[in-house]
mmCIF file of C-alpha atoms in Angstrom:
data_model
loop_
_atom_site.group_PDB
_atom_site.id
_atom_site.type_symbol
_atom_site.label_atom_id
_atom_site.label_comp_id
_atom_site.label_asym_id
_atom_site.label_seq_id
_atom_site.Cartn_x
_atom_site.Cartn_y
_atom_site.Cartn_z
ATOM 1 C CA MET A 24 107.143 104.761 95.916
ATOM 2 C CA ASN A 25 106.696 106.937 92.874
ATOM 3 C CA GLU A 26 106.082 103.807 90.852
ATOM 4 C CA ALA A 27 103.321 102.742 93.178
ATOM 5 C CA LEU A 28 101.524 106.029 92.654
ATOM 6 C CA ILE A 29 101.961 105.797 88.879
ATOM 7 C CA GLU A 30 100.599 102.182 88.762
ATOM 8 C CA VAL A 31 97.720 103.001 91.012
ATOM 9 C CA GLU A 32 96.799 106.077 88.966
ATOM 10 C CA ARG A 33 96.960 104.095 85.686
ATOM 11 C CA THR A 34 94.736 101.423 87.036
ATOM 12 C CA GLY A 35 92.218 104.032 88.268
ATOM 13 C CA THR A 36 92.087 105.536 84.789
ATOM 14 C CA LEU A 37 91.263 102.146 83.290
ATOM 15 C CA LEU A 38 88.452 101.556 85.804
ATOM 16 C CA LEU A 39 86.730 104.714 84.637
ATOM 17 C CA LEU A 40 86.142 103.049 81.272
ATOM 18 C CA LEU A 41 84.092 100.083 82.568
ATOM 19 C CA PRO A 42 81.134 99.382 80.306
ATOM 20 C CA GLU A 43 78.077 99.024 82.547
ATOM 21 C CA ALA A 44 76.257 96.678 80.103
ATOM 22 C CA HIS A 45 79.217 94.259 79.924
ATOM 23 C CA LEU A 46 80.431 94.005 83.587
ATOM 24 C CA ASP A 47 79.603 90.246 83.589
ATOM 25 C CA TRP A 48 81.084 89.526 80.235
ATOM 26 C CA SER A 49 84.018 87.217 79.716
ATOM 27 C CA PRO A 50 85.210 85.685 76.334
ATOM 28 C CA HIS A 51 85.344 82.232 77.990
ATOM 29 C CA PRO A 52 83.624 80.521 80.989
ATOM 30 C CA ASP A 53 87.028 79.725 82.495
ATOM 31 C CA LEU A 54 88.130 83.373 82.452
ATOM 32 C CA PRO A 55 87.136 86.052 84.878
ATOM 33 C CA THR A 56 84.585 88.631 83.937
ATOM 34 C CA ILE A 57 85.181 92.364 83.783
ATOM 35 C CA ARG A 58 83.472 92.728 87.152
ATOM 36 C CA THR A 59 85.729 90.092 88.798
ATOM 37 C CA LEU A 60 88.824 91.642 87.395
ATOM 38 C CA SER A 61 87.630 95.127 88.550
ATOM 39 C CA TRP A 62 86.953 93.750 92.111
ATOM 40 C CA ARG A 63 90.450 92.291 92.204
ATOM 41 C CA LEU A 64 91.934 95.686 91.285
ATOM 42 C CA VAL A 65 89.909 97.440 93.962
ATOM 43 C CA ARG A 66 91.035 94.917 96.509
ATOM 44 C CA LEU A 67 94.697 95.154 95.380
ATOM 45 C CA VAL A 68 94.906 98.882 95.796
ATOM 46 C CA GLU A 69 93.385 98.487 99.236
ATOM 47 C CA ARG A 70 96.079 95.866 99.948
ATOM 48 C CA ILE A 71 98.725 98.319 98.824
ATOM 49 C CA GLY A 72 97.507 100.777 101.405
ATOM 50 C CA TRP A 73 97.621 98.081 104.081
ATOM 51 C CA ILE A 74 101.149 97.150 103.070
ATOM 52 C CA LEU A 75 102.205 100.785 103.384
ATOM 53 C CA GLU A 76 100.377 101.386 106.788
ATOM 54 C CA LEU A 77 100.687 98.139 108.615
ATOM 55 C CA ASP A 78 103.783 96.095 109.745
ATOM 56 C CA LYS A 79 101.948 92.823 109.101
ATOM 57 C CA LEU A 80 98.924 91.610 107.132
ATOM 58 C CA ALA A 81 96.646 88.641 107.624
ATOM 59 C CA LEU A 82 95.486 87.022 104.436
ATOM 60 C CA ASP A 83 92.049 86.364 106.051
ATOM 61 C CA LEU A 84 91.587 90.104 106.330
ATOM 62 C CA GLU A 85 90.030 90.533 102.920
ATOM 63 C CA PRO A 86 86.258 89.901 102.811
ATOM 64 C CA ALA A 87 84.421 89.426 99.550
ATOM 65 C CA LEU A 88 83.430 92.518 97.552
ATOM 66 C CA ASP A 89 79.812 93.190 96.450
ATOM 67 C CA LEU A 90 80.081 96.157 94.044
ATOM 68 C CA GLU A 91 77.381 96.032 91.371
ATOM 69 C CA MET A 92 77.626 99.202 89.220
ATOM 70 C CA SER A 93 80.741 100.486 87.468
ATOM 71 C CA ALA A 94 80.369 103.744 89.453
ATOM 72 C CA GLU A 95 80.580 101.802 92.776
ATOM 73 C CA ILE A 96 83.732 100.027 91.587
ATOM 74 C CA SER A 97 85.359 103.340 90.468
ATOM 75 C CA GLU A 98 84.337 105.015 93.790
ATOM 76 C CA ALA A 99 85.710 102.172 95.901
ATOM 77 C CA TYR A 100 88.932 102.207 93.904
ATOM 78 C CA ALA A 101 89.215 106.062 94.192
ATOM 79 C CA ALA A 102 88.757 105.746 98.013
ATOM 80 C CA ASN A 103 91.488 103.098 98.207
ATOM 81 C CA GLU A 104 93.741 105.144 95.934
ATOM 82 C CA GLU A 105 93.431 108.162 98.261
ATOM 83 C CA SER A 106 94.422 105.822 101.206
ATOM 84 C CA VAL A 107 97.539 104.893 99.255
ATOM 85 C CA ARG A 108 98.377 108.530 98.658
ATOM 86 C CA ARG A 109 97.972 109.289 102.406
ATOM 87 C CA ALA A 110 100.030 106.277 103.379
ATOM 88 C CA LEU A 111 102.873 107.357 101.168
ATOM 89 C CA ILE A 112 103.212 110.750 102.728
ATOM 90 C CA GLY A 113 106.299 110.908 104.823
ATOM 91 C CA LEU A 114 107.499 107.423 103.953
ATOM 92 C CA GLY A 115 111.116 107.174 102.995
ATOM 93 C CA PRO A 116 113.734 104.588 101.978
ATOM 94 C CA ASP A 117 114.198 103.405 105.578
ATOM 95 C CA ASP A 118 110.425 102.707 105.782
ATOM 96 C CA MET A 119 110.546 100.650 102.672
ATOM 97 C CA ARG A 120 113.380 98.534 104.018
ATOM 98 C CA ALA A 121 111.573 98.000 107.337
ATOM 99 C CA PRO A 122 110.533 94.401 108.148
ATOM 100 C CA TRP A 123 107.014 93.345 107.012
ATOM 101 C CA LEU A 124 105.131 90.144 107.713
ATOM 102 C CA LEU A 125 102.409 88.323 105.820
ATOM 103 C CA GLU A 126 100.305 85.811 107.974
ATOM 104 C CA ARG A 127 97.616 83.168 107.280
ATOM 105 C CA GLU A 128 95.642 82.089 110.380
ATOM 106 C CA GLY A 129 98.339 83.515 112.671
ATOM 107 C CA ASP A 130 101.182 81.631 111.008
ATOM 108 C CA PRO A 131 104.009 83.517 109.115
ATOM 109 C CA VAL A 132 103.841 83.092 105.331
ATOM 110 C CA ALA A 133 106.390 85.670 104.310
ATOM 111 C CA ARG A 134 108.853 87.980 105.990
ATOM 112 C CA LEU A 135 110.403 90.564 103.786
ATOM 113 C CA PRO A 136 111.194 94.275 103.580
ATOM 114 C CA ARG A 137 108.016 96.500 103.081
ATOM 115 C CA GLY A 138 109.298 97.560 99.629
ATOM 116 C CA ASP A 139 109.543 93.996 98.445
ATOM 117 C CA ALA A 140 106.136 93.295 99.921
ATOM 118 C CA LEU A 141 104.740 96.319 98.021
ATOM 119 C CA ARG A 142 106.148 94.990 94.718
ATOM 120 C CA THR A 143 105.396 91.311 95.327
ATOM 121 C CA PHE A 144 101.870 91.486 96.874
ATOM 122 C CA GLY A 145 100.761 94.830 95.487
ATOM 123 C CA LEU A 146 102.243 96.151 92.291
ATOM 124 C CA THR A 147 102.988 92.941 90.350
ATOM 125 C CA PRO A 148 99.367 91.568 90.715
ATOM 126 C CA LEU A 149 97.965 95.091 90.068
ATOM 127 C CA VAL A 150 99.750 95.338 86.743
ATOM 128 C CA TYR A 151 98.828 91.760 85.910
ATOM 129 C CA TYR A 152 95.169 92.149 86.476
ATOM 130 C CA ARG A 153 95.050 95.592 84.884
ATOM 131 C CA GLY A 154 96.566 94.005 81.688
ATOM 132 C CA GLN A 155 93.865 91.296 81.718
ATOM 133 C CA LEU A 156 91.074 93.894 82.115
ATOM 134 C CA ALA A 157 92.646 96.081 79.455
ATOM 135 C CA GLU A 158 92.555 93.100 77.009
ATOM 136 C CA LEU A 159 88.877 92.402 77.714
ATOM 137 C CA LEU A 160 88.016 96.149 77.224
ATOM 138 C CA LEU A 161 89.953 96.194 73.979
ATOM 139 C CA ALA A 162 87.956 93.079 72.846
ATOM 140 C CA LEU A 163 84.809 95.055 73.355
ATOM 141 C CA GLY A 164 86.109 98.016 71.439
ATOM 142 C CA VAL A 165 86.749 100.263 74.427
ATOM 143 C CA GLY A 166 89.821 102.399 73.810
ATOM 144 C CA VAL A 167 92.234 102.091 76.615
ATOM 145 C CA PRO A 168 95.195 104.280 77.518
ATOM 146 C CA ASP A 169 98.568 103.152 76.010
ATOM 147 C CA PRO A 170 100.360 101.079 78.561
ATOM 148 C CA SER A 171 103.738 102.457 77.266
ATOM 149 C CA PRO A 172 103.445 106.242 77.046
ATOM 150 C CA LEU A 173 106.423 108.068 75.530
ATOM 151 C CA TRP A 174 107.367 109.265 79.041
ATOM 152 C CA PRO A 175 105.625 107.318 81.827
ATOM 153 C CA PHE A 176 106.645 109.572 84.742
ATOM 154 C CA PRO A 177 104.263 112.508 84.973
ATOM 155 C CA GLY A 178 105.863 115.502 86.612
ATOM 156 C CA VAL A 179 109.356 114.309 86.178
ATOM 157 C CA PRO A 180 111.419 116.155 83.483
ATOM 158 C CA VAL A 181 112.556 114.109 80.457
ATOM 159 C CA PRO A 182 116.306 113.412 80.665
ATOM 160 C CA GLU A 183 118.444 115.136 78.038
#
C-alpha cells in the first residue's frame, strides 16, 4: 500500500510538468501524444481508487476524458490521488488479500486478490505510461524527476 502512494505521488509530480504548448505532440503518428498519455495516467489513478474501494470493477465503467489544458489534467489527477489516499486509510493486509473481480459486460474477466489487482491493473500500467510520458518530456527538454532516487521511500529511515 505504501508502494501505491509512492507511485501515485511520483506520477502526480510528473503531470505538473506538462508543457501546455506541446500537449498534442508525439514524435511519431503511431505513438500517443502527451495529452493522451496524461489522460491515461489520470484514468489509471482513478482506477486504483476503484480497486481499493470496490469489490468488483466493470471495464465499461470508464468513459472517455475530455481534459484540454494541462491545469485541468493536473487537477483531475490530484482529485483522483486524494481518492486513493482516502481509500487507503484503514486498509490492512487482510483487505489486500480479499477477493476482487473484474468484469466486462457482466461476465467475469479476472478473479484475484485485491492486492494483485492493484498491482496488475493499477500500478504496473501507471509506471509504464509514466515512463512513456517522461520520455516524451525529456525529448522536449523538460527536466523530469529521477526515476531512481537514492532512497525512494520518503518518510522511511534509511537502513543501516
